[in-house]
Short mmCIF file of C-alpha atoms in Angstrom, two decimals:
data_model
loop_
_atom_site.label_atom_id
_atom_site.label_comp_id
_atom_site.label_asym_id
_atom_site.label_seq_id
_atom_site.Cartn_x
_atom_site.Cartn_y
_atom_site.Cartn_z
CA MET A 14 4.96 -12.48 -11.42
CA THR A 15 6.81 -11.72 -14.39
CA PHE A 16 5.55 -11.37 -17.74
CA ASN A 17 7.60 -12.96 -20.72
CA SER A 18 7.75 -15.53 -23.20
CA ALA A 19 9.19 -18.14 -20.78
CA ASN A 20 6.05 -17.98 -18.70
CA SER A 21 4.02 -18.05 -21.95
CA ASN A 22 2.41 -14.72 -20.62
CA LEU A 23 4.40 -12.28 -22.71
CA VAL A 24 2.70 -8.75 -23.30
CA SER A 25 3.45 -6.87 -26.63
CA VAL A 26 2.21 -4.09 -28.63
CA THR A 27 1.78 -3.57 -32.60
CA ASP A 28 0.60 -0.95 -34.99
CA PRO A 29 0.26 -1.55 -38.86
CA ASP A 30 0.44 2.21 -39.53
CA SER A 31 2.84 3.60 -36.93
CA ALA A 32 6.19 3.33 -36.04
CA THR A 33 6.01 4.92 -32.58
CA LEU A 34 3.61 4.56 -29.71
CA THR A 35 2.72 5.40 -26.04
CA THR A 36 1.48 2.24 -23.91
CA VAL A 37 -0.09 3.09 -20.40
CA LEU A 38 -0.11 0.08 -18.10
CA THR A 39 -2.93 0.87 -15.25
CA LEU A 40 -3.26 -1.67 -12.27
CA SER A 41 -6.15 -1.54 -9.95
CA ALA A 42 -3.87 -2.72 -7.11
CA GLY A 43 -0.04 -3.60 -6.85
CA THR A 44 2.84 -2.22 -8.96
CA MET A 45 4.36 -3.06 -12.53
CA MET A 46 8.27 -2.78 -12.96
CA LEU A 47 9.43 -2.58 -16.54
CA SER A 48 12.75 -3.18 -17.95
CA SER A 49 14.87 -0.25 -17.92
CA GLY A 50 17.78 -1.71 -20.23
CA GLY A 51 16.32 -0.45 -23.75
CA ARG A 52 15.91 2.85 -25.25
CA ALA A 53 12.16 3.17 -24.58
CA THR A 54 11.15 6.32 -22.28
CA ILE A 55 9.55 4.72 -19.07
CA GLY A 56 7.57 7.06 -16.73
CA ASP A 57 6.54 6.15 -13.01
CA ASN A 58 8.20 2.79 -13.19
CA GLY A 59 7.58 0.52 -10.29
CA THR A 60 3.98 2.10 -9.59
CA GLY A 61 0.16 1.57 -10.31
CA GLU A 62 0.55 3.37 -13.68
CA VAL A 63 3.39 3.01 -15.83
CA THR A 64 4.12 4.80 -18.99
CA VAL A 65 6.28 3.50 -21.77
CA SER A 66 6.91 5.35 -25.12
CA GLY A 67 9.07 4.66 -28.18
CA THR A 68 9.32 2.70 -31.15
CA ILE A 69 7.43 -0.65 -31.30
CA ALA A 70 10.47 -2.44 -31.09
CA ASP A 71 11.67 -0.46 -27.90
CA ILE A 72 8.43 -0.87 -26.11
CA ASN A 73 8.29 -4.56 -26.45
CA VAL A 74 11.80 -4.74 -25.36
CA ALA A 75 10.68 -2.84 -22.17
CA LEU A 76 7.53 -5.08 -21.78
CA ASP A 77 9.36 -8.37 -21.78
CA GLY A 78 10.09 -9.42 -18.56
CA MET A 79 7.88 -6.70 -16.70
CA VAL A 80 7.57 -7.61 -13.07
CA PHE A 81 4.00 -7.50 -11.24
CA THR A 82 4.20 -7.08 -7.66
CA ALA A 83 0.75 -8.18 -6.16
CA PRO A 84 -0.96 -6.63 -3.09
CA ASP A 85 -0.66 -8.71 -0.18
CA SER A 86 -4.60 -9.33 0.25
CA ALA A 87 -6.79 -11.71 -1.91
CA GLN A 88 -8.48 -9.85 -4.53
CA THR A 89 -8.97 -9.66 -8.18
CA VAL A 90 -6.70 -7.20 -10.04
CA ILE A 91 -7.31 -5.59 -13.47
CA LEU A 92 -4.07 -4.60 -15.76
CA GLN A 93 -5.41 -2.30 -18.33
CA ILE A 94 -3.14 -1.82 -21.43
CA ARG A 95 -3.75 1.37 -23.43
CA THR A 96 -1.87 1.91 -26.40
CA GLU A 97 -2.08 5.32 -28.35
CA ASP A 98 -0.79 6.21 -31.90
CA ALA A 99 -0.45 9.81 -31.77
CA SER A 100 1.04 9.95 -35.13
CA THR A 101 -2.26 10.74 -36.90
CA PRO A 102 -4.37 14.52 -36.37
CA THR A 103 -6.75 12.30 -34.12
CA ALA A 104 -4.96 10.02 -32.30
CA LEU A 105 -6.01 6.14 -32.26
CA SER A 106 -5.85 4.04 -29.40
CA ASP A 107 -6.48 0.45 -28.15
CA THR A 108 -7.53 -0.47 -24.77
CA ASP A 109 -7.18 -4.11 -23.64
CA GLU A 110 -7.63 -5.86 -19.91
CA ILE A 111 -6.03 -8.63 -18.38
CA THR A 112 -7.83 -9.95 -15.16
CA LEU A 113 -5.22 -11.12 -12.30
CA THR A 114 -6.37 -13.16 -9.52
CA ILE A 115 -4.59 -12.96 -6.19
CA THR A 116 -5.05 -15.80 -3.76
CA ALA A 117 -4.24 -15.14 -0.10
CA VAL A 118 -1.56 -17.08 1.35
CA GLN A 119 0.86 -16.56 4.19
CA LEU A 120 3.89 -15.42 2.54
CA PRO A 121 7.20 -16.69 4.11
CA GLY A 122 9.43 -13.94 5.46
CA PHE A 123 8.75 -10.43 6.81
CA GLN A 124 5.17 -8.91 6.67
CA ASN A 125 4.31 -5.40 6.11
CA PHE A 126 4.09 -3.48 9.65
CA GLU A 127 4.77 -6.78 11.68
CA PRO A 128 5.42 -6.43 15.23
CA ALA A 129 8.96 -7.11 16.55
CA VAL A 130 9.45 -10.04 18.89
CA ASN A 131 12.24 -8.91 20.80
CA VAL A 132 13.89 -5.63 22.16
CA LEU A 133 17.23 -4.96 23.84
CA GLY A 134 18.25 -1.87 25.70
CA GLN A 135 14.68 -1.22 26.91
CA PRO A 136 12.28 -2.97 29.66
CA ASN A 137 9.74 -2.94 27.34
CA PHE A 138 8.40 -2.21 23.74
CA ALA A 139 6.74 1.01 25.29
CA SER A 140 9.87 2.48 26.70
CA GLY A 141 12.18 4.58 24.50
CA SER A 142 14.04 6.86 27.15
CA SER A 143 17.55 6.74 28.08
CA GLY A 144 19.81 8.10 30.59
CA PRO A 145 22.88 7.69 32.31
CA PRO A 146 25.05 4.61 31.46
CA THR A 147 23.90 1.66 33.37
CA GLN A 148 24.51 -2.09 32.68
CA ARG A 149 21.36 -1.89 30.19
CA ASN A 150 20.89 1.55 28.79
CA LEU A 151 21.58 2.54 25.38
CA LEU A 152 22.05 6.20 24.13
CA GLY A 153 21.44 7.03 20.37
CA PRO A 154 22.86 3.76 19.01
CA ARG A 155 23.56 4.37 15.39
CA GLY A 156 25.10 1.23 13.53
CA ALA A 157 24.16 -2.46 13.20
CA VAL A 158 24.94 -5.00 16.17
CA ALA A 159 27.36 -7.90 15.41
CA ILE A 160 26.74 -11.57 16.65
CA SER A 161 29.49 -13.75 17.36
CA GLU A 162 29.81 -17.76 16.53
CA SER A 163 28.60 -18.33 19.96
CA GLY A 164 25.57 -16.07 19.68
CA ARG A 165 26.59 -13.00 21.74
CA ILE A 166 25.28 -9.62 20.55
CA TYR A 167 27.64 -6.73 20.48
CA VAL A 168 25.70 -3.52 20.16
CA PRO A 169 27.31 -0.16 19.49
CA ASP A 170 26.20 2.30 22.30
CA THR A 171 27.21 5.37 20.51
CA GLY A 172 26.13 8.10 23.03
CA HIS A 173 27.83 6.24 25.77
CA ASN A 174 31.09 5.39 23.80
CA ARG A 175 31.21 1.79 24.36
CA VAL A 176 29.99 -1.61 22.88
CA LEU A 177 27.68 -3.61 25.18
CA VAL A 178 27.78 -7.38 24.85
CA PHE A 179 24.28 -9.26 25.50
CA SER A 180 23.82 -12.85 26.00
CA SER A 181 22.06 -14.63 22.97
CA ALA A 182 19.00 -15.17 25.22
CA ALA A 183 18.77 -11.70 26.08
CA GLY A 184 15.33 -9.68 26.04
CA PRO A 185 13.43 -6.99 27.40
CA GLY A 186 15.29 -5.49 30.55
CA SER A 187 18.36 -7.91 29.99
CA LEU A 188 21.55 -6.76 31.47
CA ALA A 189 24.73 -6.81 29.50
CA GLN A 190 27.09 -9.19 30.33
CA LEU A 191 30.03 -7.45 29.18
CA ARG A 192 31.16 -3.81 28.40
CA LEU A 193 33.88 -2.66 25.87
CA GLY A 194 35.46 0.68 25.88
CA GLN A 195 34.70 1.98 29.30
CA PRO A 196 36.24 0.95 32.91
CA SER A 197 32.88 0.45 34.14
CA PHE A 198 29.00 0.02 33.31
CA SER A 199 28.39 3.53 35.00
CA SER A 200 30.93 5.47 32.83
CA GLY A 201 30.39 6.86 29.50
CA GLY A 202 32.84 9.70 28.60
CA ALA A 203 34.77 9.72 25.35
CA ARG A 204 38.14 8.76 25.69
CA ILE A 205 41.00 8.54 23.07
CA GLU A 206 43.44 5.26 23.52
CA GLN A 207 43.66 1.65 23.05
CA GLY A 208 40.60 -0.06 24.03
CA SER A 209 38.08 3.18 24.13
CA HIS A 210 35.50 3.16 21.59
CA PRO A 211 34.69 6.80 21.11
CA GLU A 212 31.52 7.29 19.53
CA ALA A 213 31.02 3.82 18.74
CA ALA A 214 29.05 3.88 15.79
CA HIS A 215 29.12 0.12 14.27
CA VAL A 216 30.03 -3.22 14.76
CA ALA A 217 31.31 -5.82 12.25
CA ILE A 218 32.31 -9.47 12.72
CA GLY A 219 33.93 -11.81 10.19
CA ASP A 220 35.72 -15.08 10.43
CA GLY A 221 36.24 -14.62 14.16
CA ARG A 222 37.70 -11.13 14.00
CA MET A 223 35.72 -7.63 14.96
CA ALA A 224 35.88 -4.09 13.91
CA VAL A 225 34.28 -1.11 15.43
CA ALA A 226 33.87 2.09 13.66
CA GLU A 227 34.50 5.41 15.67
CA PRO A 228 33.79 8.48 13.88
CA PHE A 229 34.93 10.74 16.95
CA ALA A 230 38.57 9.66 16.67
CA ASN A 231 38.33 9.04 12.85
CA ARG A 232 39.42 5.52 12.93
CA ILE A 233 38.56 2.03 12.77
CA SER A 234 39.55 -0.34 15.80
CA LEU A 235 40.34 -3.95 14.88
CA TYR A 236 40.45 -6.87 17.00
CA ALA A 237 42.36 -10.19 16.14
CA SER A 238 39.63 -12.29 17.96
CA VAL A 239 36.17 -11.43 18.96
CA PRO A 240 36.43 -10.09 22.59
CA THR A 241 35.09 -12.30 25.47
CA SER A 242 36.67 -9.98 28.26
CA THR A 243 37.04 -6.30 28.91
CA THR A 244 40.80 -7.11 29.11
CA GLN A 245 40.93 -7.91 25.38
CA MET A 246 42.27 -5.12 23.36
CA PRO A 247 42.04 -3.94 19.50
CA VAL A 248 45.43 -4.40 18.07
CA GLY A 249 44.90 -2.67 14.68
CA LEU A 250 43.82 0.36 13.27
CA LEU A 251 42.75 2.24 10.07
CA GLY A 252 42.70 5.96 9.57
CA GLN A 253 45.35 6.51 12.65
CA HIS A 254 49.04 5.71 13.39
CA SER A 255 48.32 5.13 16.88
CA PHE A 256 45.51 4.84 19.38
CA ASP A 257 45.97 8.19 20.76
CA GLY A 258 45.50 9.96 17.38
CA THR A 259 42.36 11.65 15.97
CA LEU A 260 43.87 13.17 12.81
CA GLN A 261 41.16 13.64 10.09
CA GLY A 262 42.23 13.85 6.57
CA CYS A 263 41.34 12.44 3.00
CA ASN A 264 44.67 10.92 1.70
CA GLY A 265 45.30 7.17 1.32
CA ARG A 266 45.85 6.63 4.97
CA THR A 267 43.39 8.88 7.02
CA LEU A 268 39.27 8.65 7.27
CA ASN A 269 36.99 11.61 8.02
CA GLN A 270 34.03 10.50 10.21
CA PRO A 271 33.93 6.81 9.16
CA SER A 272 30.29 5.54 10.09
CA SER A 273 30.41 1.86 9.45
CA VAL A 274 32.68 -0.86 8.75
CA ALA A 275 32.19 -4.29 6.95
CA ILE A 276 34.28 -7.55 6.78
CA THR A 277 34.21 -9.97 4.24
CA PRO A 278 33.55 -13.52 5.53
CA ASP A 279 36.82 -14.69 5.46
CA ALA A 280 38.18 -11.31 6.83
CA GLY A 281 40.27 -11.02 3.89
CA LYS A 282 38.99 -7.44 2.92
CA VAL A 283 37.76 -4.63 5.25
CA LEU A 284 35.14 -1.92 3.67
CA VAL A 285 34.61 1.37 5.47
CA ALA A 286 31.93 3.88 4.56
CA ASP A 287 34.21 7.13 5.14
CA ARG A 288 31.45 9.37 5.42
CA GLY A 289 33.04 12.81 5.86
CA ASN A 290 35.19 12.04 2.45
CA SER A 291 32.15 10.96 0.55
CA ARG A 292 33.79 7.58 -0.37
CA VAL A 293 34.14 4.05 0.56
CA THR A 294 37.44 2.76 1.05
CA ILE A 295 38.45 -0.95 0.65
CA TYR A 296 41.42 -2.75 2.28
CA ASN A 297 42.67 -5.85 0.91
CA PHE A 298 43.91 -7.16 4.19
CA PHE A 299 42.73 -7.05 8.13
CA PRO A 300 45.63 -5.21 10.02
CA LEU A 301 46.69 -6.63 13.00
CA SER A 302 49.29 -4.32 14.12
CA VAL A 303 49.75 -0.49 14.81
CA GLY A 304 52.38 1.71 12.96
CA THR A 305 51.98 3.69 9.83
CA SER A 306 48.31 3.86 9.19
CA PRO A 307 47.46 1.50 6.19
CA ALA A 308 46.59 2.71 2.79
CA TYR A 309 43.40 1.84 1.08
CA ASP A 310 43.78 -0.51 -2.00
CA VAL A 311 40.43 0.72 -3.69
CA SER A 312 38.43 3.92 -3.09
CA LEU A 313 34.61 3.95 -4.45
CA GLY A 314 32.88 7.18 -4.73
CA GLN A 315 35.62 9.78 -5.31
CA THR A 316 37.29 10.85 -8.78
CA HIS A 317 38.75 13.90 -6.84
CA PRO A 318 42.19 13.24 -4.85
CA ASP A 319 40.96 16.13 -2.36
CA CYS A 320 37.69 14.38 -1.80
CA VAL A 321 35.66 17.33 -3.81
CA LEU A 322 31.92 16.43 -3.96
CA ASP A 323 30.80 15.78 -7.35
CA PRO A 324 28.26 18.53 -7.95
CA THR A 325 25.93 16.02 -10.21
CA PRO A 326 25.44 12.38 -8.91
CA SER A 327 26.67 9.57 -11.04
CA SER A 328 27.35 5.79 -10.74
CA ALA A 329 30.83 6.62 -9.67
CA SER A 330 30.13 9.27 -7.03
CA MET A 331 28.76 9.43 -3.44
CA ASN A 332 27.64 12.29 -1.07
CA GLN A 333 28.25 11.17 2.46
CA PRO A 334 27.57 7.36 2.52
CA THR A 335 26.65 6.18 6.01
CA GLY A 336 26.50 2.27 5.52
CA VAL A 337 28.12 -0.54 3.89
CA TRP A 338 27.39 -4.37 3.29
CA THR A 339 29.43 -7.02 1.58
CA ASN A 340 29.43 -10.79 1.41
CA GLY A 341 32.67 -10.87 -0.47
CA THR A 342 31.07 -10.70 -3.86
CA GLN A 343 28.15 -8.34 -3.83
CA VAL A 344 28.86 -4.57 -2.17
CA VAL A 345 25.78 -2.64 -1.07
CA VAL A 346 26.39 1.24 -0.13
CA ALA A 347 23.68 3.67 1.75
CA ASP A 348 24.57 6.80 -0.31
CA THR A 349 22.89 9.06 2.40
CA GLY A 350 23.01 12.47 0.72
CA ASN A 351 22.00 11.60 -2.33
CA HIS A 352 18.97 9.56 -1.07
CA ARG A 353 19.73 6.20 -2.83
CA VAL A 354 21.45 3.14 -2.48
CA LEU A 355 24.06 1.75 -4.83
CA ILE A 356 24.65 -2.12 -5.64
CA TRP A 357 27.77 -3.61 -7.06
CA ASN A 358 26.53 -6.93 -8.40
CA THR A 359 30.35 -8.11 -8.22
CA PHE A 360 33.10 -7.14 -5.93
CA PRO A 361 34.62 -3.74 -7.45
CA SER A 362 37.62 -3.90 -9.56
CA VAL A 363 40.05 -1.00 -9.96
CA VAL A 364 39.63 0.94 -12.91
CA ASP A 365 42.52 3.43 -12.28
CA PRO A 366 45.52 1.57 -10.78
CA VAL A 367 47.22 5.14 -10.12
CA ALA A 368 44.49 6.70 -8.45
CA ARG A 369 43.05 3.51 -6.95
CA GLU A 370 39.55 4.33 -8.07
CA GLY A 371 37.05 1.40 -8.26
CA GLU A 372 34.39 0.72 -10.86
CA SER A 373 31.23 2.39 -11.10
CA ALA A 374 27.99 0.85 -9.42
CA HIS A 375 25.72 -1.55 -11.48
CA ARG A 376 22.22 -0.54 -9.82
CA VAL A 377 20.70 2.13 -7.94
CA LEU A 378 17.48 2.00 -5.20
CA GLY A 379 15.73 5.06 -4.40
CA GLN A 380 16.17 7.09 -7.61
CA SER A 381 15.19 6.13 -11.07
CA ASN A 382 18.60 6.80 -12.50
CA PHE A 383 22.08 7.69 -11.40
CA THR A 384 21.81 11.44 -11.70
CA ALA A 385 18.85 12.27 -9.65
CA SER A 386 19.07 12.77 -5.90
CA LEU A 387 16.06 14.27 -4.41
CA PRO A 388 14.71 12.75 -1.17
CA ASN A 389 11.55 10.56 -2.06
CA ARG A 390 12.30 11.66 -5.76
CA GLY A 391 10.94 15.10 -5.02
CA ASN A 392 7.57 13.99 -3.53
CA SER A 393 5.95 15.36 -0.53
CA SER A 394 5.49 11.76 0.78
CA PRO A 395 7.27 8.33 0.36
CA GLY A 396 6.58 5.23 -2.02
CA ALA A 397 7.76 1.82 -2.29
CA GLY A 398 10.65 2.78 -4.50
CA THR A 399 11.83 6.17 -2.79
CA LEU A 400 14.30 6.85 -0.02
CA ASN A 401 14.83 9.59 2.20
CA ALA A 402 18.27 9.80 3.89
CA PRO A 403 18.83 6.14 4.04
CA THR A 404 21.77 5.16 6.48
CA HIS A 405 22.40 1.31 6.64
CA VAL A 406 22.07 -1.74 4.53
CA ALA A 407 21.84 -5.33 5.08
CA SER A 408 21.36 -8.67 3.17
CA ASP A 409 21.16 -12.12 3.98
CA GLY A 410 22.06 -13.37 0.67
CA THR A 411 18.57 -13.37 -0.87
CA ARG A 412 16.63 -10.49 0.96
CA LEU A 413 17.96 -6.91 0.94
CA ALA A 414 16.99 -4.34 3.72
CA VAL A 415 17.54 -0.53 3.82
CA ALA A 416 17.04 1.76 6.93
CA ASP A 417 15.23 4.45 5.28
CA THR A 418 16.00 6.89 8.21
CA GLY A 419 14.23 9.95 7.02
CA ASN A 420 11.20 8.08 6.62
CA HIS A 421 11.48 6.33 9.74
CA ARG A 422 10.82 2.81 8.09
CA VAL A 423 12.66 -0.21 7.00
CA LEU A 424 12.52 -1.42 3.21
CA ILE A 425 12.86 -5.07 2.23
CA TRP A 426 13.20 -6.48 -1.07
CA ASP A 427 12.38 -10.14 -1.24
CA SER A 428 15.15 -10.56 -3.69
CA PHE A 429 18.24 -8.38 -5.16
CA PRO A 430 16.94 -5.85 -7.56
CA ASN A 431 17.85 -6.63 -10.88
CA ALA A 432 16.71 -3.10 -12.33
CA ASP A 433 17.26 0.33 -11.35
CA GLY A 434 14.58 1.96 -8.98
CA VAL A 435 12.90 -1.31 -8.32
CA PRO A 436 10.10 -0.97 -5.64
CA ALA A 437 10.54 -2.47 -2.33
CA ASN A 438 8.22 -5.52 -1.31
CA ARG A 439 7.91 -5.02 2.28
CA VAL A 440 7.74 -2.09 4.70
CA LEU A 441 8.42 -2.29 8.54
CA GLY A 442 7.74 0.63 11.27
CA GLN A 443 5.30 2.38 9.00
CA ILE A 444 1.51 1.00 8.20
CA ASP A 445 2.13 1.37 4.54
CA PHE A 446 4.43 2.54 2.17
CA ASP A 447 2.86 6.26 2.06
CA ASN A 448 3.67 6.92 5.52
CA MET A 449 6.78 8.69 6.89
CA LEU A 450 6.24 10.12 10.52
CA ALA A 451 8.27 8.75 13.69
CA ASN A 452 6.39 6.40 16.16
CA ASN A 453 3.16 7.66 14.39
CA PRO A 454 1.45 4.73 12.50
CA ASP A 455 -1.90 6.49 12.05
CA GLN A 456 0.20 9.38 10.72
CA ASP A 457 -2.13 11.97 12.88
CA GLY A 458 0.73 14.28 13.59
CA ASP A 459 0.94 13.21 17.39
CA SER A 460 3.43 10.60 18.34
CA ASP A 461 2.08 7.71 19.80
CA GLY A 462 5.28 6.74 21.40
CA PRO A 463 7.53 3.41 20.93
CA SER A 464 5.82 0.06 20.22
CA GLU A 465 6.83 -3.21 18.79
CA ARG A 466 5.78 -1.85 15.26
CA VAL A 467 7.35 1.63 14.80
CA PHE A 468 10.82 3.62 14.72
CA PHE A 469 12.51 6.76 15.48
CA SER A 470 15.17 7.16 12.86
CA PRO A 471 16.11 3.45 12.42
CA GLY A 472 19.78 2.82 11.39
CA GLY A 473 21.82 -0.21 11.59
CA LEU A 474 20.65 -3.64 10.21
CA LEU A 475 21.83 -7.34 10.59
CA PHE A 476 20.48 -10.44 9.22
CA HIS A 477 21.07 -13.38 11.45
CA ASN A 478 19.59 -16.74 11.51
CA GLY A 479 16.43 -15.47 9.78
CA LYS A 480 15.81 -12.55 12.10
CA LEU A 481 16.41 -8.91 11.23
CA TYR A 482 17.86 -6.63 13.84
CA VAL A 483 17.25 -3.09 13.62
CA THR A 484 18.91 -0.54 15.54
CA ASP A 485 16.23 2.32 16.53
CA LYS A 486 18.42 5.23 17.59
CA ASP A 487 16.07 7.71 18.75
CA ASN A 488 14.06 5.22 20.71
CA ASN A 489 17.66 4.05 22.21
CA ARG A 490 16.86 0.31 21.71
CA ILE A 491 17.46 -2.54 19.32
CA LEU A 492 14.52 -4.12 17.74
CA VAL A 493 14.28 -7.81 16.29
CA PHE A 494 12.11 -9.13 13.59
CA ASP A 495 11.30 -12.66 12.86
CA GLY A 496 11.28 -13.42 9.18
CA GLN A 497 11.22 -17.29 9.29
#
């Protein structure tokens, strides 16, 4: 619910004898997010008790458009608005209340702590073990799966240095139809050659083409078409001159442990989360040959040519980003080391043609501003608006999902955030927004083991046909949630 003049429910304050005020908004349930674009000082934005201070005009700017996120259950919520004038020796104050009636409805989309409907890589939801490579086993998968037009599911089996391909109908205990990167289903060693996928960390598909991020070889392998047989080979590379190279570096043509890759829907651009160089590199083409490694066209997150980490986070810097997503217009990056997510509302343009530096991010999640970088904003437990080492991001064009890996959960925003630090609407993997232990929904300290509701270091994310695919790394599996 949004409070503004357009909805005829605008909340504002006034005082006939003071120019500056402090207003405290307190909710009995739910959260309140104020506009952060004005000059008012806002404290604990996105929580159940928000403080805003400044001139009357500044406070009213912050209040115009404030968003109330209701609790999931039916109940009566009291919004208390206390305004204090501290300009007199004895502070004067006024308190008003607004009653909000929440009606229970079954909301479309994902629900808090909902169970998964499918699992790949394990015989059932209670199993999280791995072992030697087989036609089903996964070992520490990290990044997102990719799904072809035919519905085949391409899974990065990171620990076994391969990509397993499952049918669209695969479920618990299903065997893979195809393997990429290994000579047999029982082999799993890392090899550096054409067609191998050493430490396969992420798979992306766009416009019939496919890319695999391979941190061990400091490269991205590129397929001209989505492979349907083991004999199909990648034909292009980013980060290396040849398929037998592993050069690591920080110039325009090299990569350092790239952890994920994204392809625009028309395959016209490739984006790489170059984790070891604390940057995201953008290539305005899809290479289909091998030779001199192509140079990137735009770099995000670095203002130094030698990839020196900026000591103070900003809207133009990154610290070991792990995940990147784009739809060709918006760009979202999991800035793992800064415990935040960066959002570009429009595709980043070049602001320095010589250095090929891209423009700064427009929004930040997980932190209240661009200079903060503490896990869970320095708190001992998480909240709906905090992050702890997020590793991957995904969107279906409306909803935004973030793998909040350090808190062993996935956060979902029902729509793209329009302000910094906006709290998430949904949480998967934990019973509520305050919990953070792995495989432990009751937070008693003793792991309850894998189930259809919990995660252990969730990573890659993919929205596809109303479902959300979550790579549950340390449970060695892929969980599928139905958001329809």
